[in-house]
Coordinates of C-alpha atoms and ligand atoms in Angstrom, one line a residue:
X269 CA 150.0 169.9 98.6
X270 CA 150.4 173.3 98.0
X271 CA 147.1 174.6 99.0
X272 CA 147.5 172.4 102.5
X273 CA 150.9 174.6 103.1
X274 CA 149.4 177.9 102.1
X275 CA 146.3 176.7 104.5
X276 CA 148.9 176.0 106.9
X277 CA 150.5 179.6 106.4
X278 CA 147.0 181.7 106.7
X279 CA 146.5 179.7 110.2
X280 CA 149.9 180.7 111.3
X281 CA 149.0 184.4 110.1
X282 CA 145.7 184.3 112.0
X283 CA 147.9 183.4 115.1
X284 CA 147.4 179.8 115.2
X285 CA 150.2 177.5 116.5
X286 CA 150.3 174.9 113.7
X287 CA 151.9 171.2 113.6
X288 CA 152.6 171.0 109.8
X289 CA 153.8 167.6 109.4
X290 CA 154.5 164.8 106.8
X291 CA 154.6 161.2 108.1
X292 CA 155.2 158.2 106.1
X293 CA 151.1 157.2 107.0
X294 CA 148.4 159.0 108.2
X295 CA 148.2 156.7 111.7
X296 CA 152.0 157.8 112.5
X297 CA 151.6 161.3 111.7
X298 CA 148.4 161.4 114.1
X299 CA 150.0 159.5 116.6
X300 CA 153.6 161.9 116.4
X301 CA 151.6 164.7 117.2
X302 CA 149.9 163.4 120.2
X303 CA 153.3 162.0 121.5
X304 CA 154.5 165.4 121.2
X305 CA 152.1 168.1 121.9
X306 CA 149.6 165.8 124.0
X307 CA 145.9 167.8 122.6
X308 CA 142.8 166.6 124.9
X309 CA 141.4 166.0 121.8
X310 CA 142.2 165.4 118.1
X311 CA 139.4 166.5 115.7
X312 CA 138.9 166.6 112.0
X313 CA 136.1 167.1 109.0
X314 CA 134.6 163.6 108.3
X315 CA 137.0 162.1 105.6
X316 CA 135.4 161.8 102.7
X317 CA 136.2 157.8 102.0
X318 CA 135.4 154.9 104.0
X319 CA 138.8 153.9 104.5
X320 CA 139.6 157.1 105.7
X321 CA 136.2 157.3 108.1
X322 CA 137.3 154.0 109.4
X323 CA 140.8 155.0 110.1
X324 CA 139.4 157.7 111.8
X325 CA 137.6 155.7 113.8
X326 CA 140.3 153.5 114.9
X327 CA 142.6 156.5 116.1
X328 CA 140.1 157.8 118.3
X329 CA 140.1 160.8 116.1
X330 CA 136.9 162.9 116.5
X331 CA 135.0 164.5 113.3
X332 CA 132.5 166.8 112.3
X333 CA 130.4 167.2 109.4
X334 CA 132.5 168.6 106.4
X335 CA 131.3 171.9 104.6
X336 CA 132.4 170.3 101.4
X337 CA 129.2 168.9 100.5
X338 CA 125.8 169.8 101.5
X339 CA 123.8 166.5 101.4
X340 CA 125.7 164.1 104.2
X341 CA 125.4 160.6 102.9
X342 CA 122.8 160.1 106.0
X343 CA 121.0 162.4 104.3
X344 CA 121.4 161.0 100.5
X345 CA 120.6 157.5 102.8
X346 CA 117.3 158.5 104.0
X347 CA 116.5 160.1 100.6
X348 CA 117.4 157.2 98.8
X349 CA 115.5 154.8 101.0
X350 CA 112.0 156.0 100.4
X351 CA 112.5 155.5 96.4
X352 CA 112.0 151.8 95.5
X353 CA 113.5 151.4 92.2
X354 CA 116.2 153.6 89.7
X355 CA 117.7 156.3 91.7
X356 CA 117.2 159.6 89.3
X357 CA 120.0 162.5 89.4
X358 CA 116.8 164.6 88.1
X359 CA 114.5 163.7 91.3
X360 CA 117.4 164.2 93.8
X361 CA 118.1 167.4 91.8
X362 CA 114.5 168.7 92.3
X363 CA 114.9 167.6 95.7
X364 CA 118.1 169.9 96.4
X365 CA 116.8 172.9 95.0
X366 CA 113.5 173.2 97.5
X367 CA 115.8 171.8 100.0
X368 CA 117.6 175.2 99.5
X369 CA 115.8 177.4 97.7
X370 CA 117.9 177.6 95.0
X371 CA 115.7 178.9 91.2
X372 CA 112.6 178.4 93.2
X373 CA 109.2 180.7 93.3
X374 CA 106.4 180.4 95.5
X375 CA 107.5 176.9 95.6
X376 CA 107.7 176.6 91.6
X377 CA 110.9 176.7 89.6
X378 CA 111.7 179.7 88.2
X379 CA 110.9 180.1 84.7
X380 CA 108.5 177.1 85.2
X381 CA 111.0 174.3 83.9
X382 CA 113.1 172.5 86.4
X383 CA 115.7 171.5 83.2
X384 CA 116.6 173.6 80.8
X385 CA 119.3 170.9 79.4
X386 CA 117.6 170.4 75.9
X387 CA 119.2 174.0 75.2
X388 CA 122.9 173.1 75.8
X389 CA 123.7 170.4 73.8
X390 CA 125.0 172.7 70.5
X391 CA 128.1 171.1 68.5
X392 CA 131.2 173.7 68.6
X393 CA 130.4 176.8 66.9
X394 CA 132.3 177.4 63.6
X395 CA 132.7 181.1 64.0
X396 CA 136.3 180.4 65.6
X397 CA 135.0 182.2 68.8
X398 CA 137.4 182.4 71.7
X399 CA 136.6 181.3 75.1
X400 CA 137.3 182.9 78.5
X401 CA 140.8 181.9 79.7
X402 CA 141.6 181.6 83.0
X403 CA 143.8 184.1 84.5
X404 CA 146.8 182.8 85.6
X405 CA 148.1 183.2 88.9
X406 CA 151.9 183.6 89.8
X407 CA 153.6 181.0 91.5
X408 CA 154.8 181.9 94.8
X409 CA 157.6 180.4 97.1
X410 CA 155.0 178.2 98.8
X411 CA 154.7 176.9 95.5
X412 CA 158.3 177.0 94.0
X413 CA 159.4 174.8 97.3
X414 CA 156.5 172.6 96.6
X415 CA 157.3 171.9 93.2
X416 CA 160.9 171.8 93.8
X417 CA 160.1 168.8 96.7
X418 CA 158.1 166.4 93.9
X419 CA 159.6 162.8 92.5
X420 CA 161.3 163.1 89.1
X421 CA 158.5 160.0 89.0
X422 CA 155.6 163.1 88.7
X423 CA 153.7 163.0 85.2
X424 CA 152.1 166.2 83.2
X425 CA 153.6 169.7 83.0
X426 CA 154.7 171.7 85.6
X427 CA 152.0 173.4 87.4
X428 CA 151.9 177.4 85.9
X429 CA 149.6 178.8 88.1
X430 CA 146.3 177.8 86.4
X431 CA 144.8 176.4 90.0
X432 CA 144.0 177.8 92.8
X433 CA 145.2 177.0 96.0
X434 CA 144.5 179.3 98.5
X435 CA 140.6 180.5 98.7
X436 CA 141.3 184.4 98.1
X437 CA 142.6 182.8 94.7
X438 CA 139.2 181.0 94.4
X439 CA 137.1 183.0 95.0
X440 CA 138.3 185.4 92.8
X441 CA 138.3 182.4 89.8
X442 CA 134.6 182.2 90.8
X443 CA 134.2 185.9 90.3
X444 CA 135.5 185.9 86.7
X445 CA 133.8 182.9 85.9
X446 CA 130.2 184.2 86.8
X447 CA 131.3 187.6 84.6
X448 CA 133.2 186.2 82.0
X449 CA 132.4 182.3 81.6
X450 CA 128.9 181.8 83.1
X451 CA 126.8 183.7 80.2
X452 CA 128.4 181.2 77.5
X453 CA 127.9 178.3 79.7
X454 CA 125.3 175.6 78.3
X455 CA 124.7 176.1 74.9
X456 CA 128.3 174.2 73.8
X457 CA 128.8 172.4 77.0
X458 CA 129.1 169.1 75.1
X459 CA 131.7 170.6 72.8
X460 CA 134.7 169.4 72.4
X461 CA 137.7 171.9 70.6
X462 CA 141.3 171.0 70.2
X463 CA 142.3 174.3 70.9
X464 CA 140.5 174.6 73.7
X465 CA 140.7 173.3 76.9
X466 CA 137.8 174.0 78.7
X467 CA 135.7 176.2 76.7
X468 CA 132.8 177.3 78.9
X469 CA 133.7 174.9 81.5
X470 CA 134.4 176.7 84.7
X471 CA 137.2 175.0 86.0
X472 CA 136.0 175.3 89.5
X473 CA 136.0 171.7 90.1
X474 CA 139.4 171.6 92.0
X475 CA 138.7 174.5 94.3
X476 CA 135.4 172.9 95.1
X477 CA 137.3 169.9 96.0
X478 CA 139.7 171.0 97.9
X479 CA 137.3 173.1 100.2
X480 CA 138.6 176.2 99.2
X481 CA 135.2 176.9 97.9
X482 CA 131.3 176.2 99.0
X483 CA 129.4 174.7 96.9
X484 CA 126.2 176.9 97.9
X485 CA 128.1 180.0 97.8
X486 CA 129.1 178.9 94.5
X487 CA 125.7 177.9 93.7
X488 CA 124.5 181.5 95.0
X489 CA 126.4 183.3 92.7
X490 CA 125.5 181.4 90.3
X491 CA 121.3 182.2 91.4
X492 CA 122.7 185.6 91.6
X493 CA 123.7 186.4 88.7
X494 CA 120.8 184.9 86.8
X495 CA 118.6 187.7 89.2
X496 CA 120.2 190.4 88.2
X497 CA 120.2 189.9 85.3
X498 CA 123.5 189.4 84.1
X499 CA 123.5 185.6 82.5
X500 CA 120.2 183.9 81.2
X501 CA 118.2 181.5 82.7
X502 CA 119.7 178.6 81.1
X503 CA 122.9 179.3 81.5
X504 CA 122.3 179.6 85.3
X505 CA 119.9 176.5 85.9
X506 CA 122.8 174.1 83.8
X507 CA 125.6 175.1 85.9
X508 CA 123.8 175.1 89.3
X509 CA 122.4 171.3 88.1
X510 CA 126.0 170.7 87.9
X511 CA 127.2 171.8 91.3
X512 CA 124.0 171.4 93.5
X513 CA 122.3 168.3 91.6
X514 CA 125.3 166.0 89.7
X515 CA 128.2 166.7 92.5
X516 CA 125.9 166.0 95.1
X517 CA 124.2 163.0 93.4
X518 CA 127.4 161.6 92.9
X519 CA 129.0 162.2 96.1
X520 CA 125.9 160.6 98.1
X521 CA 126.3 157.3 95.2
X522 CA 129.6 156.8 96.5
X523 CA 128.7 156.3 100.1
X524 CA 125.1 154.5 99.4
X525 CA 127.0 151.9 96.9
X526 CA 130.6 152.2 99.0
X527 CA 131.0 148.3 100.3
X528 CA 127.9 145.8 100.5
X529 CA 127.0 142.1 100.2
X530 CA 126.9 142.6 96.3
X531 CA 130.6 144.5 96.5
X532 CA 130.3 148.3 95.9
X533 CA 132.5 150.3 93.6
X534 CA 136.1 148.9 93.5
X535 CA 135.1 145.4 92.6
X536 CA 132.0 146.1 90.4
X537 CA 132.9 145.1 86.7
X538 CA 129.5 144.2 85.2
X539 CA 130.9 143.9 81.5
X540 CA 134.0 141.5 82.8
X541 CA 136.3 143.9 80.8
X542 CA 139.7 142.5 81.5
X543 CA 141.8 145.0 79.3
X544 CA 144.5 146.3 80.9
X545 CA 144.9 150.6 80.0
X546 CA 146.3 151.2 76.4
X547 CA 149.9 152.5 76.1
X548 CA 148.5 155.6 74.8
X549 CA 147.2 156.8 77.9
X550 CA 151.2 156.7 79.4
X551 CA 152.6 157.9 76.4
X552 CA 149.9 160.5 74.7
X553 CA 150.5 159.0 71.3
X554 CA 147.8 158.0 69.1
X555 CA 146.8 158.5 65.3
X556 CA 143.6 159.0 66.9
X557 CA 143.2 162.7 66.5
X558 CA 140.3 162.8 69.7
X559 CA 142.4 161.1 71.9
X560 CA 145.2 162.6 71.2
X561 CA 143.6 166.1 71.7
X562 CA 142.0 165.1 75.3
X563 CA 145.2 163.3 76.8
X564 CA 147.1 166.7 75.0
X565 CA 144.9 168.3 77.4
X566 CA 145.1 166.3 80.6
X567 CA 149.1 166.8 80.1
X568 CA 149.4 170.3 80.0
X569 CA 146.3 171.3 82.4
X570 CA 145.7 168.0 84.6
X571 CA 141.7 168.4 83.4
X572 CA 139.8 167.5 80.2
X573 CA 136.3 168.6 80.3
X574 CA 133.4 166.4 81.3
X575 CA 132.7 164.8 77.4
X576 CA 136.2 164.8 76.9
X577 CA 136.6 162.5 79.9
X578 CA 133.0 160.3 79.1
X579 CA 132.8 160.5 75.7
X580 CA 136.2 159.6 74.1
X581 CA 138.6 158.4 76.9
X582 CA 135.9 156.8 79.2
X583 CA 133.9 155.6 75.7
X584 CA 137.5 154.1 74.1
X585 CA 138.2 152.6 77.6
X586 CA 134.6 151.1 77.5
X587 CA 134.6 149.9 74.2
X588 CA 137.5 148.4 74.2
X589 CA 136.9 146.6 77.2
X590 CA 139.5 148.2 80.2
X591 CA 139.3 146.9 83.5
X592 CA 137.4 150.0 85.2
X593 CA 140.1 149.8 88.3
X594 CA 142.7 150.6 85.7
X595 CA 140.7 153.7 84.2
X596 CA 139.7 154.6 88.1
X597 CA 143.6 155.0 89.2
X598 CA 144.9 156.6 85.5
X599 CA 142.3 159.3 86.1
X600 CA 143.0 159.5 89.8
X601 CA 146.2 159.6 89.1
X602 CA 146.3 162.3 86.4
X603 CA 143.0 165.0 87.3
X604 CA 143.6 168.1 89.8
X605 CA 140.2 167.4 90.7
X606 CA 140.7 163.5 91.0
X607 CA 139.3 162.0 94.5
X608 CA 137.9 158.3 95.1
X609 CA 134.5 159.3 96.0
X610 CA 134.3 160.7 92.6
X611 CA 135.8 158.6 90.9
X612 CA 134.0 155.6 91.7
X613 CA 130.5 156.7 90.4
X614 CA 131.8 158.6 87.5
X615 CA 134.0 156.2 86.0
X616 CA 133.4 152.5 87.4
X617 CA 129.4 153.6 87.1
X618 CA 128.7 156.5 84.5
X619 CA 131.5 155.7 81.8
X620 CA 132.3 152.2 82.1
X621 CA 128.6 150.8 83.1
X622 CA 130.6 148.5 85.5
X623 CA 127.8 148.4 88.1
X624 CA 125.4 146.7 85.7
X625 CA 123.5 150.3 85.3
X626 CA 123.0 151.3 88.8
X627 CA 124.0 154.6 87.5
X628 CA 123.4 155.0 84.0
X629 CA 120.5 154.0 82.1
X630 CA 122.9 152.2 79.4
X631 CA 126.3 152.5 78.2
X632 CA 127.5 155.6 77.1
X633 CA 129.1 153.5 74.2
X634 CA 129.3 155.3 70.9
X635 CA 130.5 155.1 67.4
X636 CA 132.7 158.1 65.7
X637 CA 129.6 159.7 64.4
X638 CA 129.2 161.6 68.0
X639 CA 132.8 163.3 68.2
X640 CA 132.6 164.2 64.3
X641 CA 129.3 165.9 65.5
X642 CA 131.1 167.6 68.9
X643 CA 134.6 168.3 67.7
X644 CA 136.9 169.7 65.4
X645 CA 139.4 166.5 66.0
X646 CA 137.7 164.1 62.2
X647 CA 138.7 166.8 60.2
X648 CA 142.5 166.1 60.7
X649 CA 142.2 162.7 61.3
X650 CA 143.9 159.6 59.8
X651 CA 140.8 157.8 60.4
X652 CA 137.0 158.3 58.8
X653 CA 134.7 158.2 61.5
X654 CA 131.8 156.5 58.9
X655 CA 134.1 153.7 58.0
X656 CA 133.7 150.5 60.1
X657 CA 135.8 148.4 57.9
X658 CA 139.1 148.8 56.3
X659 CA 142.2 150.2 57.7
X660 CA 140.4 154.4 57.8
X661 CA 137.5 152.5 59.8
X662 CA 137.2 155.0 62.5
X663 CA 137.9 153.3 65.9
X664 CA 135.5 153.9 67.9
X665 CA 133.2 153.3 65.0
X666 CA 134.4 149.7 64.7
X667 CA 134.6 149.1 68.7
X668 CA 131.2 150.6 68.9
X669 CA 129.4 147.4 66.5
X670 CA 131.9 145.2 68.3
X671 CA 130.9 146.5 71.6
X672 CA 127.4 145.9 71.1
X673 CA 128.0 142.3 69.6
X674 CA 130.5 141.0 72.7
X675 CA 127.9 142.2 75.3
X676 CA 124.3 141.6 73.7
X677 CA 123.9 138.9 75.8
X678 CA 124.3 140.9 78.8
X679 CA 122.5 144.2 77.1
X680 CA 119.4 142.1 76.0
X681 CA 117.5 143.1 78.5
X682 CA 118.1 147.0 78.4
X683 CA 115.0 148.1 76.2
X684 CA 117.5 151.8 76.5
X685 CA 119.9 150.2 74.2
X686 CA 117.3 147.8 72.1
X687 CA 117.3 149.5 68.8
X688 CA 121.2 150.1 68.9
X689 CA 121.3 146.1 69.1
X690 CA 118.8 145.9 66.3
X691 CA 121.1 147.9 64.1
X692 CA 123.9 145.8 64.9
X693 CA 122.4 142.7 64.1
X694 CA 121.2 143.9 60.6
X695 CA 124.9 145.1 59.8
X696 CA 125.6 143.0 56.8
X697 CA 129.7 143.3 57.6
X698 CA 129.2 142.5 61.1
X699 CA 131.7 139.4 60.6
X700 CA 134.1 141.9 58.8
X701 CA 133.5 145.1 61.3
X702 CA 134.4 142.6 64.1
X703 CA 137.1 141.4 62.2
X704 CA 138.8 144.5 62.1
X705 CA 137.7 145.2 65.6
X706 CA 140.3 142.4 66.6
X707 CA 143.1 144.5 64.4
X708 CA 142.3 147.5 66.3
X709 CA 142.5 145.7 69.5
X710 CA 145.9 144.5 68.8
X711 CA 147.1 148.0 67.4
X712 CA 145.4 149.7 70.2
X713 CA 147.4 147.1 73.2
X714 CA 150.5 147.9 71.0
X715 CA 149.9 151.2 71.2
X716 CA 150.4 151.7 67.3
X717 CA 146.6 153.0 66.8
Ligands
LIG207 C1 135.0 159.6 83.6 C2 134.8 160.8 84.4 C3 135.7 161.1 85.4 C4 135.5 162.2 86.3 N1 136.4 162.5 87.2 C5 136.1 163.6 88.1 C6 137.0 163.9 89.1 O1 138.0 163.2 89.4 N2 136.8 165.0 89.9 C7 135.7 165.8 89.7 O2 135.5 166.7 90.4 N3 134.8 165.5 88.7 C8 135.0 164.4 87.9 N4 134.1 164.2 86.9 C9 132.9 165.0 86.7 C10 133.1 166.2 85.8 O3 133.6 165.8 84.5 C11 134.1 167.2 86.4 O4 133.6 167.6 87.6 C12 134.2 168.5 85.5 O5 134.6 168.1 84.2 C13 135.1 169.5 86.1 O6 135.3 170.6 85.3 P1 134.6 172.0 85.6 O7 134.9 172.4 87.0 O8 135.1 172.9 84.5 O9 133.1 171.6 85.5 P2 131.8 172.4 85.0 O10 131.4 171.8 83.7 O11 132.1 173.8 85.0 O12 130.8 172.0 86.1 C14 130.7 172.7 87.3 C15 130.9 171.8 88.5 O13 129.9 170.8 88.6 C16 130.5 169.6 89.3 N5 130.2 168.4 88.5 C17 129.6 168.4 87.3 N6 129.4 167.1 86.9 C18 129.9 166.3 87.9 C19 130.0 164.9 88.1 N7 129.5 164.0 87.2 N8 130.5 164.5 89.2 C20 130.9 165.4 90.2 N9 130.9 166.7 90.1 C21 130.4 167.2 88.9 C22 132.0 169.9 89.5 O14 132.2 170.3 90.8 C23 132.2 171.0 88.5 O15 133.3 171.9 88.9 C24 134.3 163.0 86.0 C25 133.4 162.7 85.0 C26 133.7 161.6 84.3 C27 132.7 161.2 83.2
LIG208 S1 137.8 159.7 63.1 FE1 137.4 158.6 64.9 S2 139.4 158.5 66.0 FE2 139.5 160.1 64.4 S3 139.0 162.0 65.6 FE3 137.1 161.2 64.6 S4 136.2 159.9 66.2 FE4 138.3 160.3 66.8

């Protein structure tokens, strides 16, 4: 809201006459403004949902190609359509970078590897390192009277200036980030501190988002930076993977897999998970010390970084068995960066495995061993993340056998996730580990876990 008034206040300063407006829908607004100022013609970027193309559509409201993306899903279509089988984020990646020339030589990829991923999957250092912070930005009036007009009804802290809204604000996030955050990006990108919110991360997603950045100028500086020799290679390739392969990959998902005679995203739930989301997600309080760190975080800065979002609340959603819709409008709901388009893929396909795999190979299911390995949240834990049984079984530990139990049926055929479902069946306390799998359950939906 605030960066559509700010966008509304450069026009005016540029000398545009502009109809700022709020309507109770989208239709009304639209049609108040041609009642009252009569235009020829009402254009717009593309929306970037169906339902918003379609209502388009139905106003008589012309469009043009948004700069938000750089693959249109025409594009992602055609692309697509001439590969029978799995769709790869890693072919479509490939694909982008020749497409735009982005860590490319004589046709090759610099450095002559395409993925330097292998490099950046380092638990948190124990040095007790700090991490770039954001600068904050002062709020301004724009942003005072925006605040000030919210419902009491709002969740998470008040905004204190950690977003941008306006693109001269961006851009200069995306300045600091290339000097300060890009060189220590990779390496502990899957690292997860309780004291830290986003680490390396470069919080960039919201601007990107909201079109108050590129993504190939953000991708450029990125390329830039690497050239001159200011960040290493790695550090480089695994952020532009991010922005030029994963945001476009997912992006052109949500349109290929939108509606269609097998569903599409909103009514995909593969697993027939049936949960509805655990009261810890509306009040923050768990004895989980993992969960309690990432919803800590998603209060205060509206974000949690990527494993924080797949790994322990997608993976406790998963594992306990939460209708993906539920997880889909808590995370809408809650993320700066939230939109439907990305959404969908991430959470209904990449976290929850609610489109049967279309996206992931397997589900990203896993037991407490993972987060002791990424995080500093075991350590001060009332749980043991090696204990399956007993009432300091780790929870995700005891979900994670139960998990693989409830659905081997429907996993049987996944050769991905065969010898996890080997394990499971040579568990001698499998009866007992799903056993206390229902107590968790029960203390999870009473939110007393
Ligand atoms: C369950 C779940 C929910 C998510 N929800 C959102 C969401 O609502 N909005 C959103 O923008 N991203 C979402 N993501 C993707 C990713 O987690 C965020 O883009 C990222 O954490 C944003 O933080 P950052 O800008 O610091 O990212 P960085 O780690 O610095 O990455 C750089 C940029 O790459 C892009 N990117 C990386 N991975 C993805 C991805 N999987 N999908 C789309 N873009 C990607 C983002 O634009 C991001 O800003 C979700 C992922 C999961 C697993
Ligand atoms: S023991 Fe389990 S619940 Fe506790 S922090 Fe570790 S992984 Fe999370």
């Amino acid at each position: 809201m605030s960066a559509a008034a700010h966008f509304a206040e450069e026009l005016r300063a540029d000398g545009f006459t502009v109809d700022e407006r709020s309507a109770a829908t989208l239709a009304a607004g639209v049609e108040a403004h041609r009642d009252e100022h009569r235009p020829a013609e009402v254009l717009a970027t593309e929306a970037n949902s169906p339902s918003g193309r379609r209502l388009q559509a139905r106003l008589g409201v012309s469009v043009r190609r948004s700069t938000q993306f750089l693959c249109h899903p025409d594009e992602f279509a055609e692309w697509a359509a001439g590969r029978p089988g799995r769709l790869r984020m890693e072919d479509f990646y490939r694909h982008q970078r020749l497409r735009f020339d982005v860590l490319i030589d004589a046709g090759e990829p610099t450095g002559g590897t395409w993925n330097l991923d292998a490099e950046n999957r380092e638990p948190p250092p124990r040095d007790g390192r700090s991490w770039p912070e954001v600068p904050p930005i002062e709020l301004d009036d724009i942003d005072r009277r925006i605040v000030a007009s919210l419902p009491d009804t709002c969740v998470g802290a008040p905004p204190d200036g950690r977003w941008p809204v306006t693109r001269a604000q961006a851009l200069e996030r995306l300045d600091s980030f290339v000097t300060d955050g890009l060189p220590v990006f990779g390496p502990h990108e899957d690292a997860m501190l309780a004291a830290e919110w986003k680490l390396a991360h470069s919080a960039l997603s919201s601007s990107l988002n909201l079109g108050l950045l590129r993504p190939l100028e953000v991708v450029r500086a990125a390329e830039e930076a690497y050239r001159s020799g200011r960040v290493p290679l790695a550090s480089a390739e695994g952020f532009i993977r991010q922005v030029l392969g994963w945001r476009e990959y997912i992006w052109g998902l949500s349109w290929l897999w939108a509606d269609g005679p097998d569903g599409g995203w909103w009514s995909w739930n593969a697993l027939d998970a049936e949960r509805e989301l655990p009261p810890a997600f509306r009040t923050g309080s768990t004895h989980m010390a993992c969960v309690a760190s990432a919803l800590d975080h998603v209060e205060q800065h509206a974000y949690a970084h990527h494993i924080e979002r797949l790994m322990v609340l997608g993976t406790l959603c998963l594992l306990a068995g939460v209708r993906p819709e539920a997880l889909v409008r808590w995370m809408w709901e809650r993320f700066v960066d939230g939109a439907e388009w990305v959404m969908l893929p991430n959470v209904v396909g990449m976290s929850q495995y609610a489109d049967g795999g279309r996206t992931a190979t397997k589900p990203y299911a896993s037991g407490g061993a993972y987060i002791h390995r990424m995080s500093d949240s075991c350590r001060g834990c009332v749980y043991d993340p090696k204990q399956r049984t007993g009432g300091r079984a780790c929870p995700f530990t005891t979900l994670y056998w139960d998990f693989l139990a409830r659905n081997e049926e429907h996993l049987r055929g996944n050769h991905r996730i065969s010898t996890q479902l080997g394990g499971m069946r040579r568990l001698a306390d499998l009866d007992q580990t799903r056993e206390r799998a229902r107590e968790v359950l029960g203390l999870l939906d009473a939110g007393d876990l």
